[in-house]
XYZ file of C-alpha atoms in Angstrom:
620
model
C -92.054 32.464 -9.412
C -95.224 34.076 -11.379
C -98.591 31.602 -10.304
C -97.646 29.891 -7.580
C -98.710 30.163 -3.868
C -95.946 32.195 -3.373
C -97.598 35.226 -5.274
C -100.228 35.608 -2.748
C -100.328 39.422 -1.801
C -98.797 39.965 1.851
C -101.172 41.039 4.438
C -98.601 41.040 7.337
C -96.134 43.367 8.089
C -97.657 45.542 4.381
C -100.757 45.524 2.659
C -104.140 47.180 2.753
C -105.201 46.238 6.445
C -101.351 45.927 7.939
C -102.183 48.438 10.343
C -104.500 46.397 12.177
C -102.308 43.430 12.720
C -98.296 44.569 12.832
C -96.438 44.988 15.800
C -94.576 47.154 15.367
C -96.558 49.976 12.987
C -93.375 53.041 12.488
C -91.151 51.202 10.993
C -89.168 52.768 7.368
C -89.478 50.087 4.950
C -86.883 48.546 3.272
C -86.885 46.203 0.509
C -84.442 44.449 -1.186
C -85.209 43.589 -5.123
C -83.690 40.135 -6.259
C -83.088 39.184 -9.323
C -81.497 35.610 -9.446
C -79.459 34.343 -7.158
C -75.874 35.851 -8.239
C -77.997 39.341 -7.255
C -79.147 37.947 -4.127
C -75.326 37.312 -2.751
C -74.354 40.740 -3.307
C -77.326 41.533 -1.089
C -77.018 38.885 1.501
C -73.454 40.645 1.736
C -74.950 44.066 3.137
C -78.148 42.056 5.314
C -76.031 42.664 8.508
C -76.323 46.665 7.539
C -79.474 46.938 9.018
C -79.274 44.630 12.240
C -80.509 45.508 15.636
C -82.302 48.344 14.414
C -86.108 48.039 15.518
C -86.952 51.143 13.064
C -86.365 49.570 10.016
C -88.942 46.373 8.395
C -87.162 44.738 5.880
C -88.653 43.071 2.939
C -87.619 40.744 -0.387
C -89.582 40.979 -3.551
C -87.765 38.560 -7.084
C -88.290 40.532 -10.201
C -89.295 37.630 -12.196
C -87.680 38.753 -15.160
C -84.385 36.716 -15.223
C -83.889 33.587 -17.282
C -81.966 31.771 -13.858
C -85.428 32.098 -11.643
C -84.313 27.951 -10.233
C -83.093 28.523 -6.702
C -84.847 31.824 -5.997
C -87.608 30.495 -3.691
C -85.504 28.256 -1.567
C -83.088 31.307 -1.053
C -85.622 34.003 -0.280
C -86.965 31.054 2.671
C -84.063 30.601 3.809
C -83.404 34.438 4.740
C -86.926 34.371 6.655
C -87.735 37.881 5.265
C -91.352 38.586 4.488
C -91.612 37.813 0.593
C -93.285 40.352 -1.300
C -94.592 38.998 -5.121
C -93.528 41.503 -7.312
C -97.001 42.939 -8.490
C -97.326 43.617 -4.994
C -93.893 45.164 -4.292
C -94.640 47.406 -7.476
C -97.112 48.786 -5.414
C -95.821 49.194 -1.971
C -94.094 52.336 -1.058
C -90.788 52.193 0.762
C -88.305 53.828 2.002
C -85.106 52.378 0.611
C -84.742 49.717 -2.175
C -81.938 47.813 -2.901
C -80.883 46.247 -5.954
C -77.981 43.991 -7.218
C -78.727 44.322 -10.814
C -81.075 46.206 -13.519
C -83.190 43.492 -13.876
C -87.192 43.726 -13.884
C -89.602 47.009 -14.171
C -87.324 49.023 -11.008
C -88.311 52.285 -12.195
C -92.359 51.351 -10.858
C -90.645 50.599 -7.485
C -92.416 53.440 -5.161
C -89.077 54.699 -3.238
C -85.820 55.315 -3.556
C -83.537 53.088 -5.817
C -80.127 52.270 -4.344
C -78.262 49.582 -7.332
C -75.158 47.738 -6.443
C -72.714 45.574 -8.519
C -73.053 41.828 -8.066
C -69.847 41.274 -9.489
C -65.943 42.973 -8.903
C -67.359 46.114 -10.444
C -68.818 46.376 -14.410
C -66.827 45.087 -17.105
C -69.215 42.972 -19.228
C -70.848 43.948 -22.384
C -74.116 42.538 -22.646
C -77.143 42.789 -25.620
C -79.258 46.054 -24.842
C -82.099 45.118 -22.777
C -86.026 44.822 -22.935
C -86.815 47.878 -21.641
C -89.676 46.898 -20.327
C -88.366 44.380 -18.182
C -84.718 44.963 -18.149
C -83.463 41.386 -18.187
C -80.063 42.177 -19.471
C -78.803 38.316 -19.254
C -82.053 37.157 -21.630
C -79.141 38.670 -24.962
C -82.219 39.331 -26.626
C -84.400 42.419 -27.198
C -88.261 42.611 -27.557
C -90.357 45.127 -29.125
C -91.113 47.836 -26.603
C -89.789 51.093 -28.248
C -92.012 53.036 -26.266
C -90.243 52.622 -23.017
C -86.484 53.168 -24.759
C -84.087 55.329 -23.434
C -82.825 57.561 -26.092
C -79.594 56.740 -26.525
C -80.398 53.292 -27.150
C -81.975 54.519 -30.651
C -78.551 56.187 -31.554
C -76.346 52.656 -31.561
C -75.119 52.193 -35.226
C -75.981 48.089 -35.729
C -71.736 47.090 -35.561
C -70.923 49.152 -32.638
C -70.065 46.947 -29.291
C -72.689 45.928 -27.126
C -72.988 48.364 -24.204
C -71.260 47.608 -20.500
C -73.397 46.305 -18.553
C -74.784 48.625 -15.357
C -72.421 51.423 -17.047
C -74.828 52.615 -19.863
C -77.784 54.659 -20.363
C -79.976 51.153 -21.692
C -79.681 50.371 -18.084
C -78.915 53.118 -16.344
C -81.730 55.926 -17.431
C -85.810 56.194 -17.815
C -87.265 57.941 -20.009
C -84.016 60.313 -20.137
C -83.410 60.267 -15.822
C -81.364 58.455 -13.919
C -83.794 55.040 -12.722
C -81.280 54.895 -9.332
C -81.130 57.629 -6.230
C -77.545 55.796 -5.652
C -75.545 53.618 -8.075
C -72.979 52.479 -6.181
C -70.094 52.226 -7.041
C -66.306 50.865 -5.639
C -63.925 52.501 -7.310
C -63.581 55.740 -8.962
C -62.093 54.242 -12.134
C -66.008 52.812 -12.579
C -67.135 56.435 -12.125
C -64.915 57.416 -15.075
C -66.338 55.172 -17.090
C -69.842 55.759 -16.247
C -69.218 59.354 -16.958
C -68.109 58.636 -20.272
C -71.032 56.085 -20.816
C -73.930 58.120 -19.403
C -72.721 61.220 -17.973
C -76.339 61.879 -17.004
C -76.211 59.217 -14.107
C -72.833 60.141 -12.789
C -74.357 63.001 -10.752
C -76.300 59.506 -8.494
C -72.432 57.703 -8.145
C -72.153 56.743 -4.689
C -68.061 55.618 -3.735
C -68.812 52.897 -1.230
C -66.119 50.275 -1.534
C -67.024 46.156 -1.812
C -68.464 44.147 0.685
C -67.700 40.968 -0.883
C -64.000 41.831 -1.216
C -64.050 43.416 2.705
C -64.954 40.013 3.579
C -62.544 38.211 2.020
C -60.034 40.301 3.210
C -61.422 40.173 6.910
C -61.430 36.380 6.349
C -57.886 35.970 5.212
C -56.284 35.165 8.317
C -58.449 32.113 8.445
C -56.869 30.676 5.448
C -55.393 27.648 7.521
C -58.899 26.952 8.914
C -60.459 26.998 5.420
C -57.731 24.618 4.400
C -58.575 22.164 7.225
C -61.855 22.357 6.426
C -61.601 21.742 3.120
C -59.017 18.522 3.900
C -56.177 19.964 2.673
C -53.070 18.505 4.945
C -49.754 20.126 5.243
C -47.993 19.787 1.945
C -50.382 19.592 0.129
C -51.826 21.769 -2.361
C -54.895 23.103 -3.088
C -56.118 23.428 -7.114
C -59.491 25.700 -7.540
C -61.366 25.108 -11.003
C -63.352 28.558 -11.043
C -65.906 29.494 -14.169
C -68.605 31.903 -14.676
C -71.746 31.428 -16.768
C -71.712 31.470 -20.711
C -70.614 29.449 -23.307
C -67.308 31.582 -23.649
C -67.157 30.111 -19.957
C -64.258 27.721 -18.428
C -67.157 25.849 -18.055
C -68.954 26.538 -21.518
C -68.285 24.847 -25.119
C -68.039 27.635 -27.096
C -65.992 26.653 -30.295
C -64.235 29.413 -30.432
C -62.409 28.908 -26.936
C -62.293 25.012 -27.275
C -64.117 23.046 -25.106
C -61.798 22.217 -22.418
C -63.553 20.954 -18.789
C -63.937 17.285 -20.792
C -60.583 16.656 -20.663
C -59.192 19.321 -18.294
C -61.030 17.655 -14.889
C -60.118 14.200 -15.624
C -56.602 14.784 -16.148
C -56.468 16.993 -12.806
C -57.260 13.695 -11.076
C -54.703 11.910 -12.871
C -51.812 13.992 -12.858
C -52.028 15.588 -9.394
C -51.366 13.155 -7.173
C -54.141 12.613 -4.910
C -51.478 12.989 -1.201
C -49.915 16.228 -2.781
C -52.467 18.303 -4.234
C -56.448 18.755 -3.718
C -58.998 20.234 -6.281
C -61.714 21.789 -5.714
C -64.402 23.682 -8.365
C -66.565 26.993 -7.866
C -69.213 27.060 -10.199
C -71.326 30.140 -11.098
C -74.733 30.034 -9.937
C -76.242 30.361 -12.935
C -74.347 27.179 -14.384
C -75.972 25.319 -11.066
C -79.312 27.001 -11.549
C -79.499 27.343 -15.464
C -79.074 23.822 -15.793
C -79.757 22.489 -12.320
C -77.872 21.010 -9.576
C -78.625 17.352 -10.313
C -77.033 17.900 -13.547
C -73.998 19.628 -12.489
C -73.234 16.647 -10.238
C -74.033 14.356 -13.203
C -71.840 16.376 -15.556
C -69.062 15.760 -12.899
C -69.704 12.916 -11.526
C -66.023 11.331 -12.527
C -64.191 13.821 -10.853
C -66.248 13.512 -8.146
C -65.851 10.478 -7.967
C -61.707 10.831 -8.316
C -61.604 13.419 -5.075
C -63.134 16.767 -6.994
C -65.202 18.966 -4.312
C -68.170 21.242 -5.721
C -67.998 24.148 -3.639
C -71.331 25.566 -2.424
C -71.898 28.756 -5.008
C -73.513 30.516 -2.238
C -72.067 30.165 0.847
C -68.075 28.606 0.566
C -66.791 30.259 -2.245
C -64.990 32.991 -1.087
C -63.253 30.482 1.884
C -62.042 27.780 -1.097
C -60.560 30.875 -2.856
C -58.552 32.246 0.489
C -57.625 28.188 0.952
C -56.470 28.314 -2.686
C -52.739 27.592 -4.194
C -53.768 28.525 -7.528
C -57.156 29.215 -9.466
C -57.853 27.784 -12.859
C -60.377 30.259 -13.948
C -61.812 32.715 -16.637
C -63.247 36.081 -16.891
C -65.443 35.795 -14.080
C -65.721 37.922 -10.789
C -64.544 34.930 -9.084
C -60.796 34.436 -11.057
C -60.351 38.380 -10.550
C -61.162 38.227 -6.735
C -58.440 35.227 -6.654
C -56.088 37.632 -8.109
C -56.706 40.297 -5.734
C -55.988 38.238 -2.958
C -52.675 37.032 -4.434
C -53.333 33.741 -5.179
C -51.593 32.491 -8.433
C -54.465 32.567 -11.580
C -53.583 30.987 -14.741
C -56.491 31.657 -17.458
C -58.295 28.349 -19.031
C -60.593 30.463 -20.866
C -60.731 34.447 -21.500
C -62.968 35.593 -24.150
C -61.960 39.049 -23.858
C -64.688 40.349 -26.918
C -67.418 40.196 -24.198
C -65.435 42.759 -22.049
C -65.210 46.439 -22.222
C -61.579 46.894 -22.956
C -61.482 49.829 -20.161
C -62.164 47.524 -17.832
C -60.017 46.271 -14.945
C -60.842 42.620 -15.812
C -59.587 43.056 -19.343
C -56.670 44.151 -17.890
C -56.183 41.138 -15.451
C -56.703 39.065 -19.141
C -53.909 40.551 -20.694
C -51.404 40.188 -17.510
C -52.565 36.688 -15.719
C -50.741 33.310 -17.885
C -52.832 30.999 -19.728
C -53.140 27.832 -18.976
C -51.878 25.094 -21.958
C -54.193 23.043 -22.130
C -52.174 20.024 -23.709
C -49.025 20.535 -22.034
C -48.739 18.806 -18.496
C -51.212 20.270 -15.896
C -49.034 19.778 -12.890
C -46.098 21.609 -14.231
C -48.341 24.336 -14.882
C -49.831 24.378 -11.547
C -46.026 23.778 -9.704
C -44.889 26.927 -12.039
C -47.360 29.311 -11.079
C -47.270 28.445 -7.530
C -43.295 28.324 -7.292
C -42.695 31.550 -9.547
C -45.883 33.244 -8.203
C -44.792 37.151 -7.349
C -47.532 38.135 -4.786
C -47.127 42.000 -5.912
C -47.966 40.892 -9.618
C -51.681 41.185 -9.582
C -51.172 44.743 -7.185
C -53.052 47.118 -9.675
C -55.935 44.426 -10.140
C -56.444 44.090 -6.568
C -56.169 48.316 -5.944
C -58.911 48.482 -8.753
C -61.225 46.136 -6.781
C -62.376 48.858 -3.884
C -60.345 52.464 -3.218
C -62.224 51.960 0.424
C -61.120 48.330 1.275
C -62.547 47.329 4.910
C -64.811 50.219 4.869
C -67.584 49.415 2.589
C -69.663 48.636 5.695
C -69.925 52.229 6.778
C -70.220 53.866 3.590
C -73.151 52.147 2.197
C -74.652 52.131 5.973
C -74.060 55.825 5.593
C -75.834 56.102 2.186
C -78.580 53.829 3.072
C -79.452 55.732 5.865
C -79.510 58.781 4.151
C -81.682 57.730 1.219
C -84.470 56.313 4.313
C -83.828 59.682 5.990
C -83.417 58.465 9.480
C -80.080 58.994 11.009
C -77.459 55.703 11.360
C -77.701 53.832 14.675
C -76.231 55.439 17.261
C -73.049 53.790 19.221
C -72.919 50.702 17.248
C -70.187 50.314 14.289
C -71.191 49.065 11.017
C -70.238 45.435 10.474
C -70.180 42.495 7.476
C -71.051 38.977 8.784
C -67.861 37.239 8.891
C -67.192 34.248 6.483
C -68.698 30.957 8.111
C -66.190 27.948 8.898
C -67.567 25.295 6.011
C -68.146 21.870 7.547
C -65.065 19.321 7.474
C -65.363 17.871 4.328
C -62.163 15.874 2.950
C -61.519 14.029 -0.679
C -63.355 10.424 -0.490
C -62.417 8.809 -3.425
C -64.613 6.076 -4.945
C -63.043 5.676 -8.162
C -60.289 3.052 -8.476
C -56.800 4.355 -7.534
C -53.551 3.435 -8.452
C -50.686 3.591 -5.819
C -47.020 3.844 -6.421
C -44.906 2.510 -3.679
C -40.691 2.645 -2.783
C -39.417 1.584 0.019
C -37.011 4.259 0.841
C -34.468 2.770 3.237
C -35.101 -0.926 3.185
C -32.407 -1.314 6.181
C -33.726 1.340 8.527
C -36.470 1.843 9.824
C -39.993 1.380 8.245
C -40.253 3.911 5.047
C -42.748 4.001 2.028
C -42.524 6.706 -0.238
C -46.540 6.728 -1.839
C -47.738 8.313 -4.951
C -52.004 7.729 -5.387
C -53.120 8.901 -8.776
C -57.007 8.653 -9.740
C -56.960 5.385 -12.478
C -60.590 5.330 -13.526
C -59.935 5.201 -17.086
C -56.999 2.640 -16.713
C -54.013 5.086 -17.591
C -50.819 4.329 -16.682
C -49.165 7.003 -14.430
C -45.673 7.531 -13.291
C -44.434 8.467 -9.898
C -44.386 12.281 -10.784
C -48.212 12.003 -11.735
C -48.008 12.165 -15.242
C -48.973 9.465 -17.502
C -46.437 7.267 -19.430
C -43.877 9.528 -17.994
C -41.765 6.304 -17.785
C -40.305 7.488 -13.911
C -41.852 4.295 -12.613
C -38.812 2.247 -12.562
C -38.071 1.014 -8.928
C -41.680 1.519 -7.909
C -44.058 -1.004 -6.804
C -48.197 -0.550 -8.016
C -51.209 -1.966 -6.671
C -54.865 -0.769 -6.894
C -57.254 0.372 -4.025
C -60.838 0.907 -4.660
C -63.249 2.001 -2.744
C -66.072 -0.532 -1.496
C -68.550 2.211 -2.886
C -67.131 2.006 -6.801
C -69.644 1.933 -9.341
C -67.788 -0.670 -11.210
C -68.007 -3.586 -8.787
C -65.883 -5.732 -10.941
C -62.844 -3.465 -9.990
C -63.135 -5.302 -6.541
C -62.415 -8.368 -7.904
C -58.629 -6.809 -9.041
C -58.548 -4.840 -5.789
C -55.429 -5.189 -3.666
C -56.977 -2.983 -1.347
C -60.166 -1.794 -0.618
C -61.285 0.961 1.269
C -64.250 2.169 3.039
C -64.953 5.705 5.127
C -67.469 5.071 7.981
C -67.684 5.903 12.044
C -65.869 3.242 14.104
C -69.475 2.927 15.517
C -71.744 2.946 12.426
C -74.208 0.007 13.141
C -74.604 0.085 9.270
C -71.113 -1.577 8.589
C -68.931 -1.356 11.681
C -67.188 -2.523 13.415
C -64.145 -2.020 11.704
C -63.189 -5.734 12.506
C -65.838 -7.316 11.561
C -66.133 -5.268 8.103
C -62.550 -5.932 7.500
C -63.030 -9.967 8.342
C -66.302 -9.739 5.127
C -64.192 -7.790 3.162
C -61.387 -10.674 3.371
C -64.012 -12.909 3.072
C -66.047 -12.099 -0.153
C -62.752 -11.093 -1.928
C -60.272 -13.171 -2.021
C -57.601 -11.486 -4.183
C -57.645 -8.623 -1.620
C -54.474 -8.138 0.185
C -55.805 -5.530 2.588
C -59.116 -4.364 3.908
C -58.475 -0.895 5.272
C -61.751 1.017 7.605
C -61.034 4.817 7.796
C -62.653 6.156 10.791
C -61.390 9.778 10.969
C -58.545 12.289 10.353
C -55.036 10.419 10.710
C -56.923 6.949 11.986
C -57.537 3.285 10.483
C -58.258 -0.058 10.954
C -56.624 -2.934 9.081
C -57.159 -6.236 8.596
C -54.681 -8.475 6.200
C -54.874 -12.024 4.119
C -53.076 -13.384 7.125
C -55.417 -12.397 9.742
C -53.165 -9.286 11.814
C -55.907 -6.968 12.891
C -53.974 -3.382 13.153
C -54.867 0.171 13.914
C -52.870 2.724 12.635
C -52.597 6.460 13.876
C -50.902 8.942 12.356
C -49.101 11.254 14.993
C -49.668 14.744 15.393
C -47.809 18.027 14.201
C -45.960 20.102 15.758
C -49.414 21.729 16.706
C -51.144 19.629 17.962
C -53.470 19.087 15.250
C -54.254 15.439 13.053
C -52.156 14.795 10.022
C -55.096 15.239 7.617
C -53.568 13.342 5.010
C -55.960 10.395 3.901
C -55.303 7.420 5.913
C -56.048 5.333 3.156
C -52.427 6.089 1.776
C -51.172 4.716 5.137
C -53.107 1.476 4.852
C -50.911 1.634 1.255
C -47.613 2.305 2.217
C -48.595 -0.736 4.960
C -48.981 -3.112 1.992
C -46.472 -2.435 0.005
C -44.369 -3.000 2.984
C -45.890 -6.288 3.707
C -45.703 -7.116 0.134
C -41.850 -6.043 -0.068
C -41.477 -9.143 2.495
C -41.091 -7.420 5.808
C -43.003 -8.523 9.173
C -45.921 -6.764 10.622
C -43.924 -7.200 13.648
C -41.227 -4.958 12.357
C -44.134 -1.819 12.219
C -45.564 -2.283 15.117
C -42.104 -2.288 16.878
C -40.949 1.198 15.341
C -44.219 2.372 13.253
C -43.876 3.636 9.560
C -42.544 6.695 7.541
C -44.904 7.672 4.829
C -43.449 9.754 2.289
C -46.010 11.711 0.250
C -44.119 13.992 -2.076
C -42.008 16.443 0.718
C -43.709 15.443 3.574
C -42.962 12.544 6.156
C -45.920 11.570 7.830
C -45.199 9.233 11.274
C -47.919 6.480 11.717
C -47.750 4.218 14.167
C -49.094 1.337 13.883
C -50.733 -1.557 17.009
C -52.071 -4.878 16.756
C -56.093 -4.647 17.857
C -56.766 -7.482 20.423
């Protein structure tokens, strides 16, 4: 952020002449110190603190001194505070500053220092910092042995790097605490930091977690979050979760293996697409270190096979409360998961870059590992079906000793560090967990569908299995490939108009496209479905999605045909993809029976244990 327009020095509501232009001119200051924007979640998580109070200004400054700086500027607009370059904030008193991490020069910050975790607590040992600047995630040191804390002179060259936030390189100036308040959320964290740096303990502040008191306010949401997310009845929901480094789920470290190569791909091709949903949480530093555009790049295949990339930010914590199971690492996120009881099997888990002590260590040495060349879904149907909820109990009582109270308690020490008392009659409250936009799995990569007609004399009934086929793999009904359990089932291919490879068209038996019944772009459905027919003649079935539970289809002999899938018991639209009731719909046709027979009494889809009704009219 250092030399752009942004670094021009405030005038308005601090600077030399603020006086003659605020509003209001009494109010305590208050200025929260970001460092990248992991720090700035934690601190987005406590915003709501200091709402409707008309005392209190409150202000943003970035450090500047963290490698992951992409991202910062966009964030701090977005939260409409009054930006504050850092030279600027160095020199502005206030009355309370918060911090989510040791980054930057904090001990010039004119006011009180108040430094919370940005993670589940401290467990990660880190290189010794710059002094100076206190960039702890740079994992190199320059020369500045001026500014050293003492203890940092008496670390033998082999001993362990320290714990990050828990030791005196971070923790102490010039031999004093740097913080009025390190806060803390468990006392297990304050026997550690007495250990580490006894001369801080005496600024420990017990407050709980916000971001955990959220995610447990949220929980009983978890069907909402599901919904949102696409995830139908039946179905289950697969979260890829890594945090930054090459020791990462995400990273290549040799020593771990590199694993996401192979790991998403096969997700898409042995989870079939009807019966399970996958979704990825990314750290932000993997989306800011190397940049958004690249992520996406990086994934574009399983994208493209029904992958979602979760916002870091904002829809995290909801995918994780939607979650069946978490394929994660050593991050914050995999031990939230864990807290929550939601089945975690390990991918990656360098446990040399934790301190041993530490309640994340402890969730390495309990939680399974995943194998990574035995078959995924087995894995995944294993921890979910054997999952004891009470087996991660001591990793989620580590997490806060004051869960749902961490709003009051850091209200309470906030308010005591500005010196003006709380506001009076009004509780202190978290934000609630938004509702994340309805956003289902469009698949634009070529799929391959298993079909059965289940009761050939009855009534209409196609058991369906979809599998992601980009790289032309053959895959049994159980979604595993070669498995050989294909006898008895019928396959065809659907791609989606939108594939990259516009040859696969040409091989399509069906093919798909996602747009509003009214989109002047390519609607309406009957007409798309009659150019479809026309400019590809192998195609056996043109199939328009135009919401949750509806199509329109159009096949090589002309029957225009809407199909519906009927409500739950609730009320609510069968969210599974209609686009595997358009298949079951061929291979019925293509089994020999009438369109006339489906329209008569509909059609049973069967997508792994669940029976989906669909009934099915001829469009005039």
């Amino acid at each position: 952020m250092r030399g752009t327009s942004a670094e021009a020095r405030l005038r308005v509501p601090v600077g030399d002449d603020s006086h003659r232009w605020v509003t209001r001119a009494a109010c305590r200051r208050v200025l929260f110190v970001v460092h990248n924007v992991t720090s700035a979640t934690r601190l987005l998580d406590v915003l709501s603190l200091f709402r409707d109070d008309l005392r209190v200004q409150l202000l943003v400054t970035c450090t500047g001194s963290s490698p992951f700086l992409a991202g910062v500027p966009e964030l701090l607009a977005s939260v409409g505070l009054p930006v504050l370059p850092w030279e600027q904030a160095k020199e502005t008193p206030v009355d309370l500053a918060v911090s989510a991490s040791y980054g930057g020069e904090l001990e010039l910050i004119r006011g009180d220092l108040a430094v919370l975790s940005h993670g589940v607590g401290y467990n990660k040992r880190l290189a010794t910092p710059d002094a100076g600047r206190r960039t702890p995630d740079a994992g190199r040191r320059t020369p500045d042995a001026g500014r050293r804390t003492p203890d940092a002179g008496r670390r033998t060259p082999d001993a362990p790097a320290p714990v990050f936030g828990l030791s005196p390189d971070w923790l102490l100036h010039d031999g004093r605490p740097l913080a009025a308040a390190t806060v803390l959320s468990h006392p297990e964290q304050l026997d550690r930091l007495r250990a580490a740096c006894p001369e801080a303990a005496g600024t420990a502040v017990l407050a709980g977690d916000p971001c955990y008191d959220r995610l447990l306010a949220a929980l009983p949401h978890r069907d909402r979050f599901r919904r949102a997310l696409g995830v139908s009845p039946g179905q289950r929901l697969v979260v890829v979760n890594s945090t930054w480094s090459p020791g990462s789920l995400f990273g290549d470290d040799d020593s771990e293996g590199d694993l996401l190569p192979s790991l998403l791909p096969r997700l898409a091709a042995e989870l079939p697409a009807d019966e399970y949903r996958t979704a990825a949480v990314l750290h932000p530093n993997i989306w800011h270190g190397h940049g958004p555009g690249q992520i996406r790049a990086w994934l574009d295949r399983a994208r493209r096979a029904g992958l979602a990339l979760v916002d870091p930010l904002e829809d995290w914590r909801q995918a994780l409360i939607a979650a069946d199971c978490v394929i994660g690492d050593h991050g914050s996120v995999t031990y939230y998961a864990a807290a929550i009881g939601r089945p975690v099997l390990l991918g990656a888990f360098p446990g040399g870059a934790l301190d041993p002590d530490s309640p994340v260590a402890a969730l390495g040495r309990t939680a399974p590992r995943l194998r990574p060349y035995d078959g995924l879904r087995a894995q995944v149907d294993h921890a979910v079906d054997r999952h004891d909820p009470g087996r991660f109990r001591a990793q989620a009582e580590h997490v806060s000793s004051a869960p749902g109270r961490s709003a009051a308690l850091l209200r309470r020490a906030f308010y005591g560090l500005i010196g003006i008392p709380e506001p009076a009659g009004r509780p202190a409250l978290l934000d609630p967990l938004r509702l994340p936009s309805y956003a289902p799995a469009e698949r634009t990569a070529p799929v391959r569908v298993l079909s059965r007609l289940t009761d050939a004399s009855g009534p209409p009934e196609i058991a369906v299995v979809r599998c992601t086929a980009d790289d032309g793999a053959h895959h049994g009904p159980d979604g595993l490939p070669g498995s050989g359990d294909d006898i008895g089932w019928d396959a065809h291919t659907a791609v989606h108009e939108d594939t990259p490879d516009p040859g696969r068209l040409r091989v399509a038996d069906v093919i798909v496209r996602y747009a509003a019944a009214d989109d002047p772009r390519v609607g309406p459905p009957a007409a798309w479905t009659a150019e479809v027919l026309g400019r590809h003649p192998g195609c056996a079935l043109a199939v328009y999605v135009t919401g949750p539970g509806r199509c329109t289809v159009r096949t090589r002999g002309g029957d225009l045909l809407r199909l519906a899938a009927r409500p739950g018991a609730d009320g609510r639209a069968d969210l599974c993809d209609p686009a595997a009731h358009a298949s079951a719909l061929h291979a019925w046709l293509a089994g020999g029976k009438s369109v006339e027979e489906a329209v008569a009494s509909g059609i049973t889809v069967v997508t792994g244990r669940v029976r989906h009704g669909v009934d099915v009219e001829r469009v005039r």
